[in-house]
Coordinates of C-alpha atoms in Angstrom, one line a residue:
M1 CA 0.8 -7.9 -7.0
K2 CA -3.2 -7.9 -6.6
R3 CA -4.0 -9.1 -3.3
K4 CA -6.7 -11.7 -3.4
H5 CA -6.6 -13.3 -0.2
S6 CA -8.9 -11.0 2.0
L7 CA -12.1 -10.3 -0.6
V8 CA -13.2 -13.8 0.0
P9 CA -12.8 -14.1 4.0
R10 CA -14.2 -10.5 4.7
A11 CA -17.5 -11.7 2.6
A12 CA -18.0 -14.1 4.5
R13 CA -17.1 -13.1 8.2
S14 CA -20.0 -10.4 7.1
L15 CA -22.6 -12.8 6.1
A16 CA -21.4 -15.2 9.2
L17 CA -21.9 -11.7 11.6
G18 CA -24.9 -10.6 10.2
A19 CA -26.5 -14.5 10.4
L20 CA -25.9 -13.9 14.3
L21 CA -27.3 -10.6 14.9
L22 CA -30.0 -12.0 13.2
L23 CA -30.6 -14.9 15.3
A24 CA -30.1 -13.2 18.4
A25 CA -32.9 -11.4 17.8
T26 CA -34.9 -14.3 16.7
P27 CA -37.5 -14.9 19.9
R28 CA -37.1 -18.0 19.8
S29 CA -35.1 -20.4 21.9
E30 CA -31.3 -20.6 22.1
A31 CA -31.3 -24.7 21.9
D32 CA -33.3 -24.4 18.2
L33 CA -30.4 -22.7 16.9
P34 CA -28.3 -24.2 14.9
R35 CA -24.7 -25.4 16.6
E36 CA -22.6 -25.3 14.1
T37 CA -24.1 -21.6 12.6
V38 CA -23.6 -20.0 15.6
L39 CA -20.3 -21.3 16.4
S40 CA -18.8 -20.2 12.7
A41 CA -20.5 -17.2 13.2
L42 CA -18.9 -16.4 16.4
V43 CA -15.8 -17.0 15.0
A44 CA -16.2 -14.6 12.4
E45 CA -17.1 -12.2 14.8
A46 CA -14.1 -12.9 16.4
Q47 CA -11.7 -12.8 13.5
A48 CA -13.8 -8.9 12.3
R49 CA -12.8 -7.1 15.9
N50 CA -9.9 -9.0 16.9
P51 CA -7.4 -6.4 17.2
D52 CA -4.3 -8.8 16.8
Y53 CA -6.0 -10.3 13.7
R54 CA -6.2 -6.5 12.2
S55 CA -2.9 -6.5 12.6
Y56 CA -1.6 -9.4 11.2
E57 CA -3.9 -8.1 7.9
A58 CA -1.9 -4.8 8.2
A59 CA 1.1 -7.0 8.3
I60 CA 0.3 -8.0 4.6
Q61 CA -0.2 -4.7 3.4
A62 CA 3.0 -3.2 4.4
A63 CA 4.7 -6.5 3.0
E64 CA 2.7 -6.2 -0.4
G65 CA 4.5 -2.4 -0.2
Q66 CA 7.6 -3.8 -0.5
F67 CA 7.1 -5.4 -3.3
V68 CA 6.0 -2.5 -4.8
Q69 CA 8.8 -0.4 -3.9
V70 CA 11.3 -3.2 -4.8
G71 CA 9.8 -3.0 -8.5
M72 CA 10.5 0.8 -8.8
V73 CA 12.8 2.4 -10.9
P74 CA 15.3 4.6 -9.7
K75 CA 14.3 8.5 -10.3
P76 CA 16.3 10.2 -13.1
Q77 CA 19.1 12.4 -11.8
L78 CA 19.8 16.1 -14.3
I79 CA 23.2 16.8 -14.5
A80 CA 23.8 20.8 -15.7
F81 CA 27.5 22.4 -16.1
V82 CA 28.1 26.2 -17.2
G83 CA 31.1 28.2 -16.2
P84 CA 33.5 30.5 -18.8
Y85 CA 35.7 29.5 -21.4
L86 CA 39.1 30.8 -23.1
S87 CA 38.4 30.2 -26.4
G88 CA 41.9 31.0 -28.5
G89 CA 41.8 31.3 -32.7
S90 CA 44.0 30.8 -34.9
G91 CA 45.6 34.2 -34.8
G92 CA 46.4 34.2 -31.9
Q93 CA 43.1 35.5 -30.6
T94 CA 41.8 34.4 -27.2
V95 CA 37.9 34.9 -26.4
L96 CA 36.3 35.1 -23.3
G97 CA 33.7 32.4 -23.6
Y98 CA 31.3 30.2 -21.9
Q99 CA 30.5 26.3 -21.9
Q100 CA 27.5 24.2 -21.0
E101 CA 26.3 20.8 -20.8
F102 CA 22.9 19.2 -19.9
E103 CA 22.5 15.5 -19.3
I104 CA 19.6 13.1 -17.9
L105 CA 20.8 10.1 -16.5
Q106 CA 18.1 6.8 -16.1
P107 CA 19.7 4.7 -13.5
F108 CA 19.4 0.7 -13.9
Y109 CA 20.0 -1.8 -11.9
F110 CA 22.7 -4.8 -12.6
P111 CA 20.6 -7.4 -14.5
G112 CA 19.2 -9.7 -11.9
K113 CA 18.9 -7.4 -9.1
V114 CA 15.3 -6.7 -8.9
S115 CA 13.8 -9.8 -9.9
L116 CA 16.3 -11.7 -6.8
R117 CA 14.8 -8.4 -5.0
K118 CA 11.2 -9.6 -5.9
A119 CA 11.4 -12.4 -5.1
V120 CA 12.8 -12.3 -1.6
A121 CA 9.7 -9.5 -1.1
R122 CA 7.5 -12.1 -2.5
R123 CA 7.9 -14.5 0.1
D124 CA 7.9 -11.9 3.1
I125 CA 4.5 -11.4 1.7
L126 CA 3.8 -15.6 1.7
L127 CA 5.3 -15.8 5.5
A128 CA 2.4 -12.8 6.3
Q129 CA -0.3 -14.7 4.8
L130 CA 0.5 -17.6 6.9
L131 CA 1.2 -15.5 10.0
L132 CA -2.1 -14.1 9.6
K133 CA -3.6 -18.0 8.5
E134 CA -2.1 -19.6 12.0
F135 CA -3.5 -16.4 14.0
G136 CA -7.0 -17.3 12.3
L137 CA -6.9 -20.8 13.4
S138 CA -6.0 -20.4 16.5
L139 CA -8.2 -17.7 16.9
E140 CA -11.2 -20.2 15.5
V141 CA -9.7 -23.1 18.2
A142 CA -9.6 -20.1 21.1
V143 CA -13.4 -19.3 19.8
R144 CA -14.5 -22.7 19.8
S145 CA -13.2 -24.2 22.7
L146 CA -13.9 -21.9 25.4
A147 CA -17.9 -21.6 24.0
Q148 CA -18.5 -25.5 24.6
Q149 CA -16.3 -25.3 27.9
I150 CA -19.3 -22.6 29.0
A151 CA -21.9 -25.0 27.8
V152 CA -20.0 -27.4 29.4
T153 CA -20.2 -25.7 32.6
V154 CA -23.3 -24.3 32.2
A155 CA -24.7 -27.8 32.1
S156 CA -22.7 -29.4 34.9
A157 CA -23.8 -26.2 37.8
G158 CA -27.3 -26.9 36.1
A159 CA -27.4 -30.7 37.4
A160 CA -25.5 -30.0 40.6
R161 CA -28.2 -27.3 41.3
E162 CA -30.7 -30.0 40.8
I163 CA -29.4 -32.1 43.3
E164 CA -28.8 -29.1 45.6
E165 CA -32.5 -28.3 45.3
R166 CA -33.3 -31.8 45.0
T167 CA -31.6 -32.5 49.0
A168 CA -32.8 -28.9 50.0
S169 CA -36.3 -30.2 49.1
V170 CA -35.8 -33.2 51.3
V171 CA -34.0 -31.3 54.5
A172 CA -37.0 -28.9 54.5
F173 CA -39.3 -32.6 54.6
L174 CA -37.3 -33.7 57.0
E175 CA -38.1 -30.3 59.4
K176 CA -41.8 -30.4 58.9
R177 CA -43.1 -33.8 59.7
P178 CA -43.3 -35.0 63.6
K179 CA -39.9 -35.2 64.6
V180 CA -39.1 -39.1 64.4
G181 CA -35.9 -39.4 67.4
I182 CA -32.3 -39.5 67.0
L183 CA -32.8 -41.3 63.6
G184 CA -34.7 -38.4 61.9
Y185 CA -32.3 -36.1 63.2
L186 CA -28.8 -37.7 61.7
D187 CA -30.4 -37.7 58.5
S188 CA -31.4 -34.7 58.5
R189 CA -27.9 -33.4 59.8
I190 CA -26.4 -35.5 57.0
L191 CA -28.6 -34.0 54.2
E192 CA -27.4 -30.2 55.5
G193 CA -24.0 -31.6 55.4
S194 CA -23.7 -32.3 52.1
L195 CA -25.4 -29.4 50.9
I196 CA -22.5 -27.1 51.8
G197 CA -20.0 -29.1 49.1
L198 CA -22.9 -28.9 46.2
Q199 CA -23.6 -25.1 47.0
Q200 CA -19.9 -24.8 47.1
E201 CA -19.5 -26.2 43.5
V202 CA -22.1 -24.1 42.2
R203 CA -19.9 -21.1 43.2
W204 CA -16.6 -22.7 41.6
L205 CA -18.7 -23.5 38.7
E206 CA -20.4 -20.0 38.4
E207 CA -16.8 -18.3 38.6
S208 CA -15.3 -20.5 35.8
R209 CA -18.5 -20.0 34.2
W210 CA -17.7 -16.2 34.1
S211 CA -14.1 -16.7 33.8
L212 CA -14.7 -18.3 30.7
I213 CA -17.0 -15.9 29.3
A214 CA -14.6 -12.3 30.3
Q215 CA -12.7 -14.4 27.8
L216 CA -14.2 -15.4 24.9
N217 CA -16.0 -11.4 25.1
A218 CA -11.8 -10.9 24.9
Y219 CA -11.6 -12.6 21.6
L220 CA -15.0 -10.9 20.4
G221 CA -13.9 -7.7 20.7
R222 CA -17.3 -7.5 23.4
T223 CA -17.5 -6.4 27.2
A224 CA -16.6 -8.8 30.0
E225 CA -20.5 -9.5 30.9
T226 CA -22.0 -9.7 27.5
P227 CA -23.9 -12.5 27.2
I228 CA -23.0 -15.7 25.0
P229 CA -24.6 -18.4 24.0
E230 CA -24.9 -21.5 26.5
F231 CA -26.0 -24.4 24.3
L232 CA -22.9 -25.7 22.2
L233 CA -22.5 -29.0 24.1
P234 CA -19.3 -30.6 22.6
R235 CA -21.0 -33.9 20.6
E236 CA -21.9 -36.9 21.7
S237 CA -20.2 -38.8 19.6
F238 CA -17.2 -38.8 17.5
P239 CA -16.2 -40.4 14.3
P240 CA -12.9 -42.5 13.8
L241 CA -9.5 -40.8 12.3
S242 CA -6.6 -42.0 10.1
L243 CA -3.3 -41.5 12.0
E244 CA -1.6 -41.9 8.9
R245 CA -4.2 -39.3 6.5
L246 CA -3.7 -37.1 9.5
F247 CA 0.2 -37.1 8.7
S248 CA 0.0 -36.8 5.1
Q249 CA -2.3 -34.0 6.0
A250 CA 0.4 -32.0 8.0
Q251 CA 2.5 -32.7 6.2
R252 CA 1.5 -30.6 3.4
H253 CA -0.7 -27.9 5.3
N254 CA 0.9 -27.9 8.4
V255 CA 1.0 -23.9 8.6
L256 CA 4.2 -24.0 10.6
L257 CA 5.7 -26.6 8.1
E258 CA 4.6 -23.7 5.5
I259 CA 6.4 -21.1 7.3
H260 CA 9.5 -23.1 7.6
R261 CA 10.0 -23.8 3.7
V262 CA 9.0 -20.1 2.8
M263 CA 11.5 -19.1 5.3
I264 CA 14.0 -21.1 3.5
D265 CA 13.0 -20.4 -0.1
R266 CA 13.5 -16.6 1.6
A267 CA 17.3 -17.3 3.0
R268 CA 18.0 -19.1 -0.8
Q269 CA 16.8 -16.0 -2.9
Q270 CA 18.5 -13.8 -0.1
R271 CA 22.0 -15.5 -1.1
K272 CA 21.4 -15.2 -4.2
A273 CA 20.8 -12.0 -4.2
T274 CA 23.7 -11.0 -1.8
Q275 CA 25.6 -12.7 -4.9
I276 CA 25.6 -9.8 -7.4
A277 CA 24.6 -6.9 -4.9
G278 CA 28.5 -5.8 -5.4
Y279 CA 28.1 -5.8 -9.3
P280 CA 27.5 -2.7 -10.8
D281 CA 24.7 -0.6 -11.9
F282 CA 24.5 1.4 -14.6
A283 CA 23.3 5.0 -15.3
M284 CA 22.4 5.8 -19.4
G285 CA 20.7 9.3 -21.5
P286 CA 21.1 12.0 -23.7
F287 CA 23.3 15.4 -22.9
W288 CA 23.6 18.5 -25.4
M289 CA 26.7 20.5 -24.5
A290 CA 27.5 23.8 -26.2
Y291 CA 31.1 25.8 -26.6
Q292 CA 30.7 29.7 -27.3
G293 CA 34.1 31.5 -27.8
V294 CA 35.8 32.7 -31.1
N295 CA 32.5 30.1 -32.4
F296 CA 30.3 28.7 -31.6
D297 CA 30.0 24.7 -31.3
A298 CA 27.4 22.3 -29.8
G299 CA 26.1 18.7 -30.2
P300 CA 24.4 16.2 -28.5
G301 CA 25.3 12.7 -27.5
I302 CA 24.6 9.9 -25.0
T303 CA 26.0 9.1 -22.3
L304 CA 26.4 6.2 -20.3
T305 CA 27.8 5.1 -16.6
V306 CA 29.0 1.9 -15.4
G307 CA 29.4 2.0 -11.5
L308 CA 32.9 0.9 -10.2
P309 CA 33.3 -1.4 -6.9
V310 CA 32.9 1.4 -4.7
G311 CA 30.5 3.1 -2.6
K312 CA 26.6 1.7 -2.6
A313 CA 26.1 -0.9 -5.2
E314 CA 22.5 0.0 -5.9
I315 CA 23.2 3.9 -6.3
P316 CA 24.7 3.9 -9.9
G317 CA 28.4 5.6 -9.2
I318 CA 28.4 8.4 -7.7
E319 CA 28.1 7.6 -3.6
G320 CA 31.5 6.8 -1.4
I321 CA 34.6 5.7 -1.8
A322 CA 34.4 2.1 0.2
W323 CA 35.2 -0.9 -1.8
A324 CA 31.7 -2.9 -1.7
N325 CA 33.1 -6.4 -1.1
Q326 CA 30.3 -8.2 -0.2
R327 CA 32.2 -10.8 1.7
G328 CA 30.6 -10.6 4.9
N329 CA 27.0 -10.2 3.8
L330 CA 27.6 -13.6 2.0
A331 CA 28.9 -15.1 4.8
T332 CA 25.9 -13.8 6.7
A333 CA 23.0 -14.8 4.3
K334 CA 24.8 -18.6 3.4
A335 CA 24.6 -18.9 7.3
M336 CA 20.9 -17.7 7.5
E337 CA 20.3 -20.1 4.7
E338 CA 21.7 -23.0 7.0
Q339 CA 19.8 -22.8 9.8
A340 CA 16.5 -22.2 8.2
M341 CA 16.9 -25.5 6.6
A342 CA 18.5 -26.7 10.5
L343 CA 14.9 -25.8 11.8
F344 CA 13.0 -27.1 9.7
P345 CA 13.5 -31.8 10.3
A346 CA 13.2 -30.4 14.1
A347 CA 9.2 -28.9 13.2
E348 CA 8.0 -31.8 11.1
R349 CA 9.1 -34.0 14.0
N350 CA 7.6 -31.7 16.5
A351 CA 4.0 -31.8 14.5
Q352 CA 4.0 -35.2 13.9
S353 CA 4.7 -35.3 18.3
L354 CA 1.9 -33.4 18.6
I355 CA 0.0 -34.9 16.4
F356 CA 0.1 -39.0 17.4
A357 CA -0.6 -36.9 21.3
R358 CA -3.4 -35.3 20.1
F359 CA -4.9 -38.4 17.8
S360 CA -3.8 -41.1 20.9
A361 CA -5.8 -38.6 23.6
Y362 CA -8.9 -38.2 20.8
E363 CA -9.1 -42.0 20.0
A364 CA -8.9 -42.8 24.3
T365 CA -11.8 -40.9 24.7
R366 CA -13.7 -41.6 22.2
N367 CA -13.1 -45.8 23.5
Q368 CA -14.2 -44.8 26.7
L369 CA -17.6 -42.2 24.9
A370 CA -18.8 -45.6 22.7
L371 CA -18.7 -48.0 26.1
Q372 CA -21.1 -45.9 27.9
P373 CA -24.7 -46.6 27.0
P374 CA -26.5 -43.7 25.3
S375 CA -29.0 -43.7 27.7
L376 CA -27.1 -43.8 30.7
I377 CA -27.2 -40.2 32.4
A378 CA -31.3 -40.0 31.4
S379 CA -31.3 -43.4 32.9
L380 CA -29.1 -42.3 36.4
G381 CA -30.9 -39.2 36.2
E382 CA -34.4 -41.0 36.9
A383 CA -32.7 -43.2 39.7
A384 CA -31.8 -39.8 41.8
A385 CA -35.2 -38.3 41.2
L386 CA -36.8 -42.0 42.5
A387 CA -34.0 -42.4 45.8
E388 CA -35.8 -38.9 46.8
R389 CA -39.2 -40.0 46.6
Q390 CA -38.5 -44.0 48.0
Y391 CA -36.0 -42.0 50.9
R392 CA -39.2 -39.7 51.5
V393 CA -41.8 -43.3 51.9
G394 CA -38.8 -44.5 53.8
A395 CA -38.0 -47.3 51.3
I396 CA -34.4 -46.3 51.6
D397 CA -31.9 -44.8 54.2
V398 CA -30.1 -41.6 53.8
H399 CA -26.7 -43.2 52.3
R400 CA -28.5 -44.7 49.8
F401 CA -30.1 -41.5 48.4
L402 CA -27.5 -39.2 48.6
A403 CA -25.2 -42.3 46.6
A404 CA -27.9 -41.9 43.7
Q405 CA -27.7 -38.0 43.9
Q406 CA -24.1 -38.5 43.8
Q407 CA -23.2 -41.1 41.0
Y408 CA -25.8 -38.9 38.7
L409 CA -23.5 -35.8 39.3
S410 CA -20.3 -37.3 38.8
A411 CA -21.5 -39.6 36.0
F412 CA -23.0 -36.3 34.3
R413 CA -19.5 -34.6 34.7
A414 CA -17.9 -37.6 33.7
V415 CA -19.9 -37.7 30.3
L416 CA -19.6 -34.4 29.6
A417 CA -16.1 -33.9 30.1
A418 CA -14.9 -37.1 28.3
R419 CA -17.0 -35.1 25.3
L420 CA -15.3 -32.1 25.8
D421 CA -11.6 -33.6 26.1
A422 CA -12.7 -35.5 22.4
A423 CA -13.5 -31.8 21.3
L424 CA -10.4 -29.9 22.0
A425 CA -8.3 -33.3 20.9
W426 CA -10.2 -33.1 17.5
L427 CA -9.9 -29.1 17.7
D428 CA -5.7 -29.7 17.8
L429 CA -5.7 -31.4 15.1
F430 CA -8.0 -29.1 13.2
F431 CA -5.2 -26.6 14.0
L432 CA -2.0 -29.0 13.2
T433 CA -3.6 -30.1 9.9
G434 CA -4.0 -25.8 9.0
G435 CA -7.4 -26.7 8.8
E436 CA -7.6 -29.1 6.2
L437 CA -9.4 -31.3 8.6
T438 CA -12.5 -29.1 9.2
A439 CA -13.0 -27.7 12.8
K440 CA -16.8 -29.3 12.6
G441 CA -15.5 -33.3 12.2
F442 CA -18.4 -34.3 9.6
P443 CA -22.6 -32.1 8.9
E444 CA -25.1 -31.5 11.0

């Protein structure tokens, strides 16, 4: 069987990896790089370097090797007989002669055995290909989700650091101006206390950032501290989806369901192969024999051997004396077929349940994002900066200043978290539909 499944993906991975290296060498801002181009390049790099991905590709080659092996014709057998021979003539004369016989036998399997074994081996190849596809989809989901989580973490840390610096600037301003009594003292202490929480949050976010970077680098086959693009924020809006269409796509393309279907088909072919496994094989070929005694007699012929129901049926006629009864093997094959068929409805219900859950989460998050004005975060950021100026001139008190900062930070984190939740739900649906729902959602 020719391998057609790996040529195009490998070429695509090579091109995408080359694009990533080219982009990395380009002296321009990360934010100017196409988001989807960078994400696709990271996925291609993970597939090119991830050792588990290589092992799944090797499993396909192993299954293809077995497919070739089961179609091989058994080696021919050479049989030779040579020995003394007493030959009696008509006059009572006895002569010591010799006899010899040479045969070449070519074994053949019972019709249908090889085709059924090939059918089983072909399903093994399909299973190996589907397992590679499943791992490839899960690897893409992991890479894309981690890259976007890193971007959200970096952006959240940036917002927290912005408020920390603004608050520290106000504290420094209060320390420099003339003492204004107990009110100024309390304001300074309140602001310094708020800095502790902000500094701790920045630390937590930095720890999370490096943890996520290390995880992504592990998928990419890099060292843990290798820099990762940090501008790949989730989209600001997401398109509506149809639950019925998702169910339909999953029914046709969900990889786990495809695996179950192939396992059912494989078990059915295995049962058929077991049913005829005990049927006798045969061998045939030419022979030549000669007897040298009183006279010399020689001549060719054809030999045909058919195995009796003893020994191993796949080795024609010459092994063992145990009766080749397939009753136990057939019972096992039937049980495995029933087991595979029984597991499919449960897998189907599980896939539908997961799709419904992730679709509900996606729609809820999308509706939440739709309720928020596009300019809300920018307006809250402007309000936070305005609050600093107003506090410096004494127009507002410290509590209003801190409230403006906290509302900006909380809203910023909530919106980013919602965008990330929607992106992760989309990626889960991408996996559950077997990649039919594209990972990027819609064109740039």
